[in-house]
Short mmCIF file of N, CA and C and ligand atoms in Angstrom, two decimals:
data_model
loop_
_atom_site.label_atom_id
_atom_site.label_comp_id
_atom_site.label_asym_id
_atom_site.label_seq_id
_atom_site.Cartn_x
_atom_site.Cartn_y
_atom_site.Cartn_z
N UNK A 1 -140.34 -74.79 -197.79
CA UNK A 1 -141.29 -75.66 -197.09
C UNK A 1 -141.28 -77.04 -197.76
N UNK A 2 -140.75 -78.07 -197.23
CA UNK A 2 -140.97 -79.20 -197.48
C UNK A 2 -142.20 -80.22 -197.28
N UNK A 3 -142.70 -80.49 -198.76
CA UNK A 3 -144.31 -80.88 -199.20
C UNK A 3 -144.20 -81.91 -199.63
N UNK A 4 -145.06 -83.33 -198.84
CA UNK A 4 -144.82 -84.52 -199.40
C UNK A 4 -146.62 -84.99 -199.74
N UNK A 5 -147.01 -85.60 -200.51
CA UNK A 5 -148.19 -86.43 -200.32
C UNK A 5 -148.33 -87.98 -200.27
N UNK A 6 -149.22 -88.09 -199.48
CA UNK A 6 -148.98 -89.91 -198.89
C UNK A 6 -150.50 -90.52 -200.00
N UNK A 7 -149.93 -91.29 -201.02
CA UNK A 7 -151.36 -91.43 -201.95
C UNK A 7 -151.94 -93.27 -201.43
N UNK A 8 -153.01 -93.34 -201.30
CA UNK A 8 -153.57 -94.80 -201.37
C UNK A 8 -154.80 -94.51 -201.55
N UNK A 9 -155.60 -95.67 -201.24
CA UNK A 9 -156.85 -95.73 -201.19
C UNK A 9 -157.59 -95.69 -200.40
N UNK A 10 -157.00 -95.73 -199.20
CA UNK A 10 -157.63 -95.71 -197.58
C UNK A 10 -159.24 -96.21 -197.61
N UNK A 11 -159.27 -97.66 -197.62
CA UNK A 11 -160.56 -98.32 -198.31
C UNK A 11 -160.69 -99.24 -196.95
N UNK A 12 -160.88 -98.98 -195.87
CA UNK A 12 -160.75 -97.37 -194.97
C UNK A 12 -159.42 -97.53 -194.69
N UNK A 13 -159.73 -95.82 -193.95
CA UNK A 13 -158.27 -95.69 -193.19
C UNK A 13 -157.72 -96.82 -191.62
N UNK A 14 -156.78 -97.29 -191.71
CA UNK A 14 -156.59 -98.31 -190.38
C UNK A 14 -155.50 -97.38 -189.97
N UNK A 15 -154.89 -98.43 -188.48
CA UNK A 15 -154.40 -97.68 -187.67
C UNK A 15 -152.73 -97.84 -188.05
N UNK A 16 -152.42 -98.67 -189.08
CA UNK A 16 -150.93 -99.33 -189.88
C UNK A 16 -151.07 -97.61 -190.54
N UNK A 17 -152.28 -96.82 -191.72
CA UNK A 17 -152.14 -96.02 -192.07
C UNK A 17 -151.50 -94.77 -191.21
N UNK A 18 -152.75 -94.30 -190.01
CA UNK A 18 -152.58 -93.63 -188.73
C UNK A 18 -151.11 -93.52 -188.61
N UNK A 19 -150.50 -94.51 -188.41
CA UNK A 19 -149.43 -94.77 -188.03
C UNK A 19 -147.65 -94.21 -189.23
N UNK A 20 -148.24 -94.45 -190.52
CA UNK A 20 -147.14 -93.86 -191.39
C UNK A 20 -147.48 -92.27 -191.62
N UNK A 21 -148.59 -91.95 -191.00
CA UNK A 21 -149.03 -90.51 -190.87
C UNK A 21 -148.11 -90.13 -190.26
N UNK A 22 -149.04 -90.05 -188.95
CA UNK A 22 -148.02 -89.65 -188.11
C UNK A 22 -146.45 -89.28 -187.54
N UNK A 23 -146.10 -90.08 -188.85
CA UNK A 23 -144.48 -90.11 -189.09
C UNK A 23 -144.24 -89.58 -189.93
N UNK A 24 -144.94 -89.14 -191.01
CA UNK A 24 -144.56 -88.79 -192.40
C UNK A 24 -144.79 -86.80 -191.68
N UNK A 25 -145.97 -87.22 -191.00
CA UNK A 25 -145.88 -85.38 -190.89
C UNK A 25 -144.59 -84.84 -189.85
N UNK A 26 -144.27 -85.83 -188.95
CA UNK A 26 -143.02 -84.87 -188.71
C UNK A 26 -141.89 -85.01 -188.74
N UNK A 27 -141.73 -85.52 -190.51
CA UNK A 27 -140.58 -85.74 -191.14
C UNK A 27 -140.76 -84.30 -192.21
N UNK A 28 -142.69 -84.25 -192.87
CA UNK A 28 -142.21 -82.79 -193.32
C UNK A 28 -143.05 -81.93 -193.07
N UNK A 29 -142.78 -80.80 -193.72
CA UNK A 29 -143.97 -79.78 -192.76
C UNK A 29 -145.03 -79.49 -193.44
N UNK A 30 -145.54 -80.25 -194.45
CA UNK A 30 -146.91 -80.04 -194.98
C UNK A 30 -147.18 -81.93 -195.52
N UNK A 31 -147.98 -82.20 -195.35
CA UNK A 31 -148.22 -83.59 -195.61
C UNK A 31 -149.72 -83.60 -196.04
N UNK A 32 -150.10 -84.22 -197.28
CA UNK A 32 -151.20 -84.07 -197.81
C UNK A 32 -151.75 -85.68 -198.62
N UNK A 33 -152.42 -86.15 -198.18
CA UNK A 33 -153.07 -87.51 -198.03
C UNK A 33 -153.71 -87.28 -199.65
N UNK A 34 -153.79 -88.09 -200.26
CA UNK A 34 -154.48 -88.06 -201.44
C UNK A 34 -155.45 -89.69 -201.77
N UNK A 35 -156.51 -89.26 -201.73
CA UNK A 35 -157.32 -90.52 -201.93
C UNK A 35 -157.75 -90.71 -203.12
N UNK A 36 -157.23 -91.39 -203.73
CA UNK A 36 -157.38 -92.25 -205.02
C UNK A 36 -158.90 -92.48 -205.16
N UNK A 37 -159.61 -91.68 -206.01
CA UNK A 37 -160.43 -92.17 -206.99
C UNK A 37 -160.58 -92.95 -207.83
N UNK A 38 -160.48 -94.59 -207.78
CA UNK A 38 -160.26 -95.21 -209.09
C UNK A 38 -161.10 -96.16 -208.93
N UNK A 39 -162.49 -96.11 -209.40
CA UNK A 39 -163.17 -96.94 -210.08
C UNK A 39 -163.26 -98.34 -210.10
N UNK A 40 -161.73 -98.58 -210.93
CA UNK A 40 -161.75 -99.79 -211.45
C UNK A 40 -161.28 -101.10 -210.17
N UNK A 41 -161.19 -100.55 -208.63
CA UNK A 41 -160.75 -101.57 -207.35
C UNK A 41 -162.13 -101.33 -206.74
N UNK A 42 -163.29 -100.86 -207.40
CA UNK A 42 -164.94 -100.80 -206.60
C UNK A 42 -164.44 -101.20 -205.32
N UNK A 43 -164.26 -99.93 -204.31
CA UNK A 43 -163.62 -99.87 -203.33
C UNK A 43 -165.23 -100.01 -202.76
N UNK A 44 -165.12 -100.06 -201.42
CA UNK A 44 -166.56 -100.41 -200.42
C UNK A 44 -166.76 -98.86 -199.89
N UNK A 45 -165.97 -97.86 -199.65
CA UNK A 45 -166.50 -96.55 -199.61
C UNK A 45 -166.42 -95.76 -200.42
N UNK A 46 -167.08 -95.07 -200.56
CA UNK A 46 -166.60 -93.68 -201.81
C UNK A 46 -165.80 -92.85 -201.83
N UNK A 47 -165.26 -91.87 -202.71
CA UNK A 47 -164.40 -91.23 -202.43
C UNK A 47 -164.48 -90.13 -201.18
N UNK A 48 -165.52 -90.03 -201.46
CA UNK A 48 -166.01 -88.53 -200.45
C UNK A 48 -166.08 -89.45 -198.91
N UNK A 49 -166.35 -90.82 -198.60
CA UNK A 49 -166.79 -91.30 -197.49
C UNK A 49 -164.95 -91.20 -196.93
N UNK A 50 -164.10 -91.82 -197.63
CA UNK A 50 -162.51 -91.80 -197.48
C UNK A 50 -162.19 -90.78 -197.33
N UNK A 51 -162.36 -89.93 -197.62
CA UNK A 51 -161.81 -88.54 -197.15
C UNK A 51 -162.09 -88.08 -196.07
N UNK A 52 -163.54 -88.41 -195.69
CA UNK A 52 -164.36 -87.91 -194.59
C UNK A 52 -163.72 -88.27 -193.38
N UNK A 53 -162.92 -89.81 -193.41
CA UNK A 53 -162.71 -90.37 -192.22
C UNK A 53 -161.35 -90.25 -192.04
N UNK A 54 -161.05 -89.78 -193.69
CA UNK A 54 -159.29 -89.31 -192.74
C UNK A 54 -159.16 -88.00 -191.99
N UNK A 55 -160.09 -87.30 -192.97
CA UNK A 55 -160.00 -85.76 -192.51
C UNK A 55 -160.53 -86.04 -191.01
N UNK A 56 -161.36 -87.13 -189.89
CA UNK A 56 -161.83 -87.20 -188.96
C UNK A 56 -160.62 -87.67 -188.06
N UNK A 57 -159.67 -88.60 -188.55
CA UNK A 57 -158.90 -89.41 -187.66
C UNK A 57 -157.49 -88.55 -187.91
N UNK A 58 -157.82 -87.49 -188.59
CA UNK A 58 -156.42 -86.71 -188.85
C UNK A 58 -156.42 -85.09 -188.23
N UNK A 59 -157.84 -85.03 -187.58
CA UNK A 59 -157.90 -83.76 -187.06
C UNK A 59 -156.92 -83.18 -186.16
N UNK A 60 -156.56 -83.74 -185.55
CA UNK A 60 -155.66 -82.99 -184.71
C UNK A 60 -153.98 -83.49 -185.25
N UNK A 61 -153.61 -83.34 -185.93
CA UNK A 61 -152.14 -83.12 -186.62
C UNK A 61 -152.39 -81.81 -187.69
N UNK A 62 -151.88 -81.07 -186.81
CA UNK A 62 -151.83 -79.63 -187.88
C UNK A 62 -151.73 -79.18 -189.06
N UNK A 63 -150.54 -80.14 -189.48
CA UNK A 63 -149.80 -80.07 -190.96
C UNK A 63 -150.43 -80.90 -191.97
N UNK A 64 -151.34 -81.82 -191.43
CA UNK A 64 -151.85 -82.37 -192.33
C UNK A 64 -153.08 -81.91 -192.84
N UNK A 65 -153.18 -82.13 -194.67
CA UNK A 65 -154.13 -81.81 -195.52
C UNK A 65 -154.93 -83.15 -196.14
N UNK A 66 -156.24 -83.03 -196.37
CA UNK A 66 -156.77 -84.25 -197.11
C UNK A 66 -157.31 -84.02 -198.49
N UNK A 67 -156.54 -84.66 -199.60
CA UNK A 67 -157.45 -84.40 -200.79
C UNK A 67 -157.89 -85.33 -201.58
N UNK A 68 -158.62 -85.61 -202.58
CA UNK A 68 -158.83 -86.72 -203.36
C UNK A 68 -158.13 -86.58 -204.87
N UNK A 69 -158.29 -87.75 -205.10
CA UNK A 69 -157.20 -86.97 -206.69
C UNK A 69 -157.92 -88.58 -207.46
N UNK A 70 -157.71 -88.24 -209.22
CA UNK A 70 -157.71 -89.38 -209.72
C UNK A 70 -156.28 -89.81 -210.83
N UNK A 71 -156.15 -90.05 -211.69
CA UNK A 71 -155.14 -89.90 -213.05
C UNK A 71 -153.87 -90.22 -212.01
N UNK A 72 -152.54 -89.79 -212.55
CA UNK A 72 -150.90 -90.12 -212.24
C UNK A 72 -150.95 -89.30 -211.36
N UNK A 73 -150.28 -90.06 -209.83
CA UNK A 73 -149.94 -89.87 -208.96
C UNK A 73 -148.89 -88.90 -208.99
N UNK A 74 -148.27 -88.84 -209.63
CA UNK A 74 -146.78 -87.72 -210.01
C UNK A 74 -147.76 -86.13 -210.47
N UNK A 75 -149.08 -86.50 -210.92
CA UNK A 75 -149.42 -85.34 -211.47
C UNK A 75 -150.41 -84.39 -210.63
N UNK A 76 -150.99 -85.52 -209.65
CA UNK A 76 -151.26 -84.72 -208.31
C UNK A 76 -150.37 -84.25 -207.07
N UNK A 77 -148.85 -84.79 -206.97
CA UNK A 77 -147.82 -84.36 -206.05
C UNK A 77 -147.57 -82.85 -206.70
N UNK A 78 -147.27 -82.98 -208.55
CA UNK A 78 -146.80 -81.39 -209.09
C UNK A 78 -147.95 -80.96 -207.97
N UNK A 79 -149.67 -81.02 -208.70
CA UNK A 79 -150.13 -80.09 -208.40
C UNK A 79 -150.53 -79.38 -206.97
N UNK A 80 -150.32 -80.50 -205.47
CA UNK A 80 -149.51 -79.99 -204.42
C UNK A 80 -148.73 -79.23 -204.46
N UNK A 81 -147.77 -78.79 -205.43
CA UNK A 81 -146.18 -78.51 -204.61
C UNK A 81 -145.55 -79.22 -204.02
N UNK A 82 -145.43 -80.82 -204.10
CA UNK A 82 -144.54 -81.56 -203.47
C UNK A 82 -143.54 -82.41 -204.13
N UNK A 83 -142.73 -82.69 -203.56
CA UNK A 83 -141.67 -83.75 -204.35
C UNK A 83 -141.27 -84.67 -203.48
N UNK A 84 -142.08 -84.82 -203.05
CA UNK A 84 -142.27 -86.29 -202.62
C UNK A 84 -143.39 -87.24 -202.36
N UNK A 85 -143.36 -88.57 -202.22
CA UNK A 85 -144.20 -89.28 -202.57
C UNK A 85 -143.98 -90.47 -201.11
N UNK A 86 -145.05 -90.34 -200.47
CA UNK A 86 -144.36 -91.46 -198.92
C UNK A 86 -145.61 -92.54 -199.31
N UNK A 87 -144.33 -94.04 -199.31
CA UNK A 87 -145.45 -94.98 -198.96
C UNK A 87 -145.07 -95.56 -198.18
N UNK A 88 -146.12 -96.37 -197.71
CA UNK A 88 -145.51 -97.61 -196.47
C UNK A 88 -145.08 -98.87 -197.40
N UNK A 89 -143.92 -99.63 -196.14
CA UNK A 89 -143.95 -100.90 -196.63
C UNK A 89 -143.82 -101.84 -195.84
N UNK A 90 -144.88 -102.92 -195.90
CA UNK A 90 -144.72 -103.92 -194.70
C UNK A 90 -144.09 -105.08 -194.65
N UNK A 91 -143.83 -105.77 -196.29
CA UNK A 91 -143.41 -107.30 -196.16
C UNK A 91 -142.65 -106.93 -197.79
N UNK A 92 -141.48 -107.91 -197.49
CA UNK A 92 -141.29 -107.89 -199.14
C UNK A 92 -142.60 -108.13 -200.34
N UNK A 93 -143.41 -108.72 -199.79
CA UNK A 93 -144.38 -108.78 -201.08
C UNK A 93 -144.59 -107.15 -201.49
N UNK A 94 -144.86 -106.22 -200.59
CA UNK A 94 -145.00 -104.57 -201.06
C UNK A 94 -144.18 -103.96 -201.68
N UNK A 95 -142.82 -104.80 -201.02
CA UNK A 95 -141.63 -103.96 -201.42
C UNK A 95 -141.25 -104.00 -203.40
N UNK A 96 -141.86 -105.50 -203.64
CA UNK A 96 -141.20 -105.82 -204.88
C UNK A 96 -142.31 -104.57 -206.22
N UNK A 97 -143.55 -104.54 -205.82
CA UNK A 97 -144.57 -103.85 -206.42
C UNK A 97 -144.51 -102.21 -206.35
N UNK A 98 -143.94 -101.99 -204.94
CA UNK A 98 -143.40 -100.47 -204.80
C UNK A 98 -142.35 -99.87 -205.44
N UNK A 99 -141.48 -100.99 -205.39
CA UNK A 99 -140.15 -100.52 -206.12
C UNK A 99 -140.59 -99.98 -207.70
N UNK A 100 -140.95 -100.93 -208.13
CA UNK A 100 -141.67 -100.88 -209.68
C UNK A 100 -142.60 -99.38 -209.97
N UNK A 101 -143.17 -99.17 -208.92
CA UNK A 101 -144.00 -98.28 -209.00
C UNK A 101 -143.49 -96.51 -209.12
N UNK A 102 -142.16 -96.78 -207.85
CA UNK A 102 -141.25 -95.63 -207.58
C UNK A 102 -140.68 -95.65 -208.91
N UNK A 103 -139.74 -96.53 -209.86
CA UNK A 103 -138.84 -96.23 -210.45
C UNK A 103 -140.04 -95.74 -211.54
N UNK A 104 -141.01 -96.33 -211.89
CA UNK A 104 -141.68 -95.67 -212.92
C UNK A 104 -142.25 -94.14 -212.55
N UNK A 105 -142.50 -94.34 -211.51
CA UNK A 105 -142.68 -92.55 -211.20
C UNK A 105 -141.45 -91.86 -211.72
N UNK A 106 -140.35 -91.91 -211.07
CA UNK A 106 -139.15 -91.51 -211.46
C UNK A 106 -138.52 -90.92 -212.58
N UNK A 107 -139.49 -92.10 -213.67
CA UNK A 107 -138.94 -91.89 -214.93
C UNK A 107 -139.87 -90.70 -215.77
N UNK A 108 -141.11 -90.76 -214.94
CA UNK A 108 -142.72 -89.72 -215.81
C UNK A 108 -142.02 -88.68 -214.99
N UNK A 109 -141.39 -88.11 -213.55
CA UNK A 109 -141.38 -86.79 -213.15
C UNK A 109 -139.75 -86.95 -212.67
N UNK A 110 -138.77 -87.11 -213.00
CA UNK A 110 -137.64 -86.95 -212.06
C UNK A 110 -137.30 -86.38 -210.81
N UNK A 111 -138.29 -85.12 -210.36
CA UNK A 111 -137.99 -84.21 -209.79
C UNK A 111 -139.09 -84.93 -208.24
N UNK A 112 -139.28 -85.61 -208.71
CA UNK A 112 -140.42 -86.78 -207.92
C UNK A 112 -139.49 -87.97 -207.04
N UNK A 113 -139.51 -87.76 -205.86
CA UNK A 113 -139.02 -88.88 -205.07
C UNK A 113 -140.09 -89.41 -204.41
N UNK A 114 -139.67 -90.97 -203.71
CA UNK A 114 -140.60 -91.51 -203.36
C UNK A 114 -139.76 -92.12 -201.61
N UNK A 115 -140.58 -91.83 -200.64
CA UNK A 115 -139.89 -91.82 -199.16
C UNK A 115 -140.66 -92.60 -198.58
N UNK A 116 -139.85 -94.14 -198.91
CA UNK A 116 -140.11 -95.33 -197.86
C UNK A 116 -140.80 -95.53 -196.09
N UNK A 117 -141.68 -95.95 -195.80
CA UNK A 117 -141.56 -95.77 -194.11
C UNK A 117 -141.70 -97.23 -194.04
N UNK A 118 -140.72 -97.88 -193.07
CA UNK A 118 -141.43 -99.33 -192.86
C UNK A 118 -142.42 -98.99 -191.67
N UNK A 119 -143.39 -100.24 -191.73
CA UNK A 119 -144.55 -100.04 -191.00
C UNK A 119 -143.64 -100.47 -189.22
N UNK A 120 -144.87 -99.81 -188.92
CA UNK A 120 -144.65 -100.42 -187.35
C UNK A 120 -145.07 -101.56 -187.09
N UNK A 121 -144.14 -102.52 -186.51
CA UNK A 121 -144.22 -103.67 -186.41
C UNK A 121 -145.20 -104.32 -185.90
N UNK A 122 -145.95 -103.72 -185.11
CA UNK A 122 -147.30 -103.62 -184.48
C UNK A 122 -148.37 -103.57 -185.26
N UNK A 123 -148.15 -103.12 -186.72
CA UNK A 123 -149.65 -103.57 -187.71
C UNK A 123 -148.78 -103.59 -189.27
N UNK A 124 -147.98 -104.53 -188.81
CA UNK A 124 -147.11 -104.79 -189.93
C UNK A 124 -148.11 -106.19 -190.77
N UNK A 125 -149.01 -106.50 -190.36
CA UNK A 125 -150.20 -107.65 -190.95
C UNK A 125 -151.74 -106.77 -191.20
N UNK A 126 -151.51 -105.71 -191.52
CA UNK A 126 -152.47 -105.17 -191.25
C UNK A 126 -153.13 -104.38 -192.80
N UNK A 127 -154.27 -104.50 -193.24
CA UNK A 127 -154.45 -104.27 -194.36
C UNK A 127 -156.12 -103.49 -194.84
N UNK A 128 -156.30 -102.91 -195.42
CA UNK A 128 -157.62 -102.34 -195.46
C UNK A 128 -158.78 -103.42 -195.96
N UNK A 129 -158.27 -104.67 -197.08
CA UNK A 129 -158.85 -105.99 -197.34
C UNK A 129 -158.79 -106.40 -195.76
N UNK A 130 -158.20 -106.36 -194.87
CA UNK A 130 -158.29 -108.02 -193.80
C UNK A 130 -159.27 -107.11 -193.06
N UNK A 131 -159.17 -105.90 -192.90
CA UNK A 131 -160.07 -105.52 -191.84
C UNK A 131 -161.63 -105.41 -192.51
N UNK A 132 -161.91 -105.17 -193.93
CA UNK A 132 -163.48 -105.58 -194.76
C UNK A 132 -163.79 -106.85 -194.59
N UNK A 133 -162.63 -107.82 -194.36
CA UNK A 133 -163.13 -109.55 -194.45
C UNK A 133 -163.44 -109.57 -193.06
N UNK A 134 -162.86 -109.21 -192.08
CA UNK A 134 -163.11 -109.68 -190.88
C UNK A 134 -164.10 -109.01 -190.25
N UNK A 135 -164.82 -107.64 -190.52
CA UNK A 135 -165.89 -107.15 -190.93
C UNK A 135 -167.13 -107.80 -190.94
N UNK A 136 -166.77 -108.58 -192.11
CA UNK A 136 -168.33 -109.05 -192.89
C UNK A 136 -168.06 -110.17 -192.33
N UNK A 137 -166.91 -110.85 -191.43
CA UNK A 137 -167.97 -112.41 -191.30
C UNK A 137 -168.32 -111.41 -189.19
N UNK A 138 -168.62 -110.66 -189.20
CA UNK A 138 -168.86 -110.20 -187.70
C UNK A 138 -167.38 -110.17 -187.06
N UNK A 139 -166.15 -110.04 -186.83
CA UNK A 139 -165.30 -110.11 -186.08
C UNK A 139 -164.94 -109.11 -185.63
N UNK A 140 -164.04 -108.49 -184.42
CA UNK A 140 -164.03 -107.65 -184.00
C UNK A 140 -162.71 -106.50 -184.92
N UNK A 141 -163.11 -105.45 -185.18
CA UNK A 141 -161.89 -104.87 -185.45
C UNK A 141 -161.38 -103.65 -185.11
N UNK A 142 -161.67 -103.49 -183.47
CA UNK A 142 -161.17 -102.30 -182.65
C UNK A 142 -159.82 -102.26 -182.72
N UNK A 143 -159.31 -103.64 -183.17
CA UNK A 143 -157.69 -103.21 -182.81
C UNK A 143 -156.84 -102.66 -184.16
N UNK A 144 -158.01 -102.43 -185.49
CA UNK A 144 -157.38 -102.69 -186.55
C UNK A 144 -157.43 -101.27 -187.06
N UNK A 145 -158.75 -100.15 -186.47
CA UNK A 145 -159.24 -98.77 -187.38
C UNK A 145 -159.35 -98.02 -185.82
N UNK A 146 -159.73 -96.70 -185.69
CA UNK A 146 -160.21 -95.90 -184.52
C UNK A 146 -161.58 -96.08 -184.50
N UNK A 147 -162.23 -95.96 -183.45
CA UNK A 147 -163.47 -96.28 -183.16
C UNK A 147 -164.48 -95.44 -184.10
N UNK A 148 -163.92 -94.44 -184.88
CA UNK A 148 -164.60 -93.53 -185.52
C UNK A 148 -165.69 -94.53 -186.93
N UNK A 149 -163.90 -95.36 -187.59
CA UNK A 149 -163.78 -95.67 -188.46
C UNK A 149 -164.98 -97.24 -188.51
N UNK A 150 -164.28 -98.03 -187.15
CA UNK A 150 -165.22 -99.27 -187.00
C UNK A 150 -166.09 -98.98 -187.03
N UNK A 151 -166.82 -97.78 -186.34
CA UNK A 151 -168.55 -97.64 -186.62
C UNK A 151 -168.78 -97.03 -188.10
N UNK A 152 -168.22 -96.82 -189.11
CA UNK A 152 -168.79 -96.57 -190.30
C UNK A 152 -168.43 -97.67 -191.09
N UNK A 153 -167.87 -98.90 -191.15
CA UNK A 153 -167.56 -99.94 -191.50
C UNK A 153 -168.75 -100.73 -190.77
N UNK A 154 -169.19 -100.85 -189.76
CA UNK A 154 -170.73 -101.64 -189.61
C UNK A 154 -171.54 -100.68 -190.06
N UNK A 155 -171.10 -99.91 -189.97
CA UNK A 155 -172.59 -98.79 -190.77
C UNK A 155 -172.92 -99.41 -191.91
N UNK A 156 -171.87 -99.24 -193.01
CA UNK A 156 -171.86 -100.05 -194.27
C UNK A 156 -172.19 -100.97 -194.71
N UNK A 157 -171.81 -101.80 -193.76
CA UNK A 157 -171.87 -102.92 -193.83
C UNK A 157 -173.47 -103.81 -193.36
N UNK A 158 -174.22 -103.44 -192.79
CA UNK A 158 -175.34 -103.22 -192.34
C UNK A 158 -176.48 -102.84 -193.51
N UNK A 159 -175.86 -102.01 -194.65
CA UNK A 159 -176.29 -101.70 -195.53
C UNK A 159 -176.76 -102.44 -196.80
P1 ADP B 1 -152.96 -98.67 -202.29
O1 ADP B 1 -154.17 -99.20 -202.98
O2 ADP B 1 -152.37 -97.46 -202.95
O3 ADP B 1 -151.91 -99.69 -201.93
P2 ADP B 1 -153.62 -98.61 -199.46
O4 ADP B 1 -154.64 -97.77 -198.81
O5 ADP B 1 -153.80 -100.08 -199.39
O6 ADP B 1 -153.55 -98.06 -200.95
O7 ADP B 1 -152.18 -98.25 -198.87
C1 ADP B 1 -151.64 -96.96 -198.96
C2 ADP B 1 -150.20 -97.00 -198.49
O8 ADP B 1 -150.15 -97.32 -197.10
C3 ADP B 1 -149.34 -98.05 -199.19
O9 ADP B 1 -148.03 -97.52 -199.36
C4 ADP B 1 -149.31 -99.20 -198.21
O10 ADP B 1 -148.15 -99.99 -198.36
C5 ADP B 1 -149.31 -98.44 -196.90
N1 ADP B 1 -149.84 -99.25 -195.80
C6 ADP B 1 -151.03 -99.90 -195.75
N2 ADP B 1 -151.17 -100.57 -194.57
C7 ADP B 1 -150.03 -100.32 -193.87
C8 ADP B 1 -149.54 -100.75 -192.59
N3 ADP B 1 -150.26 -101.58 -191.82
N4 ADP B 1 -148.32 -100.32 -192.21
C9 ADP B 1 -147.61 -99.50 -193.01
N5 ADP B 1 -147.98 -99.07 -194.22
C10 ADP B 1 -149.20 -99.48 -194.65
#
């Protein structure tokens, strides 16, 4: 059984994410989202709120699992069962920071690959920062999250 996990921060999940999902699960047959616990990017939802809304916008894809994790990314794929690691990439600016990121994985787990998706060109500008900024000054961002997601982002935000 081929086991990959897709790690970020989903600070929230948008539809650029949605979108390397959806591809990543039927490239393998268990795909398991891992939401970064880390503190130190005082993300605008919590961990438990990020999970909540993937596990919501991910319900109906079978194969997919949602978990949270904190510490080396290589050390929550072991403890999946996976050997692989999928990120997106949208512009060379990602590419130069990803690369860096893969080869150092590489070197902490060998047995650890990391499986590129370029984004769809369609939310290839698309970012979990642009959709909080455009958020808070009121702008619309149906085209950016699922309707699930926009209403807990004014929820928040409201707050
Ligand atoms: P991180 O803080 O780990 O970068 P993000 O939630 O910002 O977490 O992104 C998680 C992954 O999803 C990264 O690999 C990122 O490049 C990718 N990603 C984010 N937005 C898009 C998009 N619009 N299209 C394709 N991939 C994306």
């Amino acid at each position: 059984m081929k086991r990959a996990i897709y790690p970020g921060s989903f600070d929230p999940v948008t539809l650029g994410h949605i979108d390397v999902i959806k591809r990543a699960s039927s490239l393998f047959d268990w795909l398991i989202i891992g939401v970064l616990n880390n503190r130190a990017k005082s993300p605008l939802f919590s961990v438990e709120e990020r999970v909540k809304m993937l596990k919501e916008v991910t319900k109906d894809i079978p194969n997919v699992e949602v978990k949270s994790f904190g510490g080396l990314t290589v050390d929550f794929a072991r403890e999946c069962g996976a050997n692989a690691l999928v990120r997106g990439l949208r512009a060379i600016t990602d590419f130069e920071y990803e690369l860096q990121i893969a080869q150092l994985n590489r070197v902490i787990d060998p047995n650890i690959d990391t499986v590129f998706l370029t984004t769809n060109l369609k939310y290839a500008y698309l970012s979990s920062s642009s959709v909080k900024e455009v958020a808070a000054y009121g702008g619309d961002i149906s085209h950016f999250v699922t309707p699930y997601v926009e209403n807990e982002v004014h929820k928040k935000l409201k707050r």
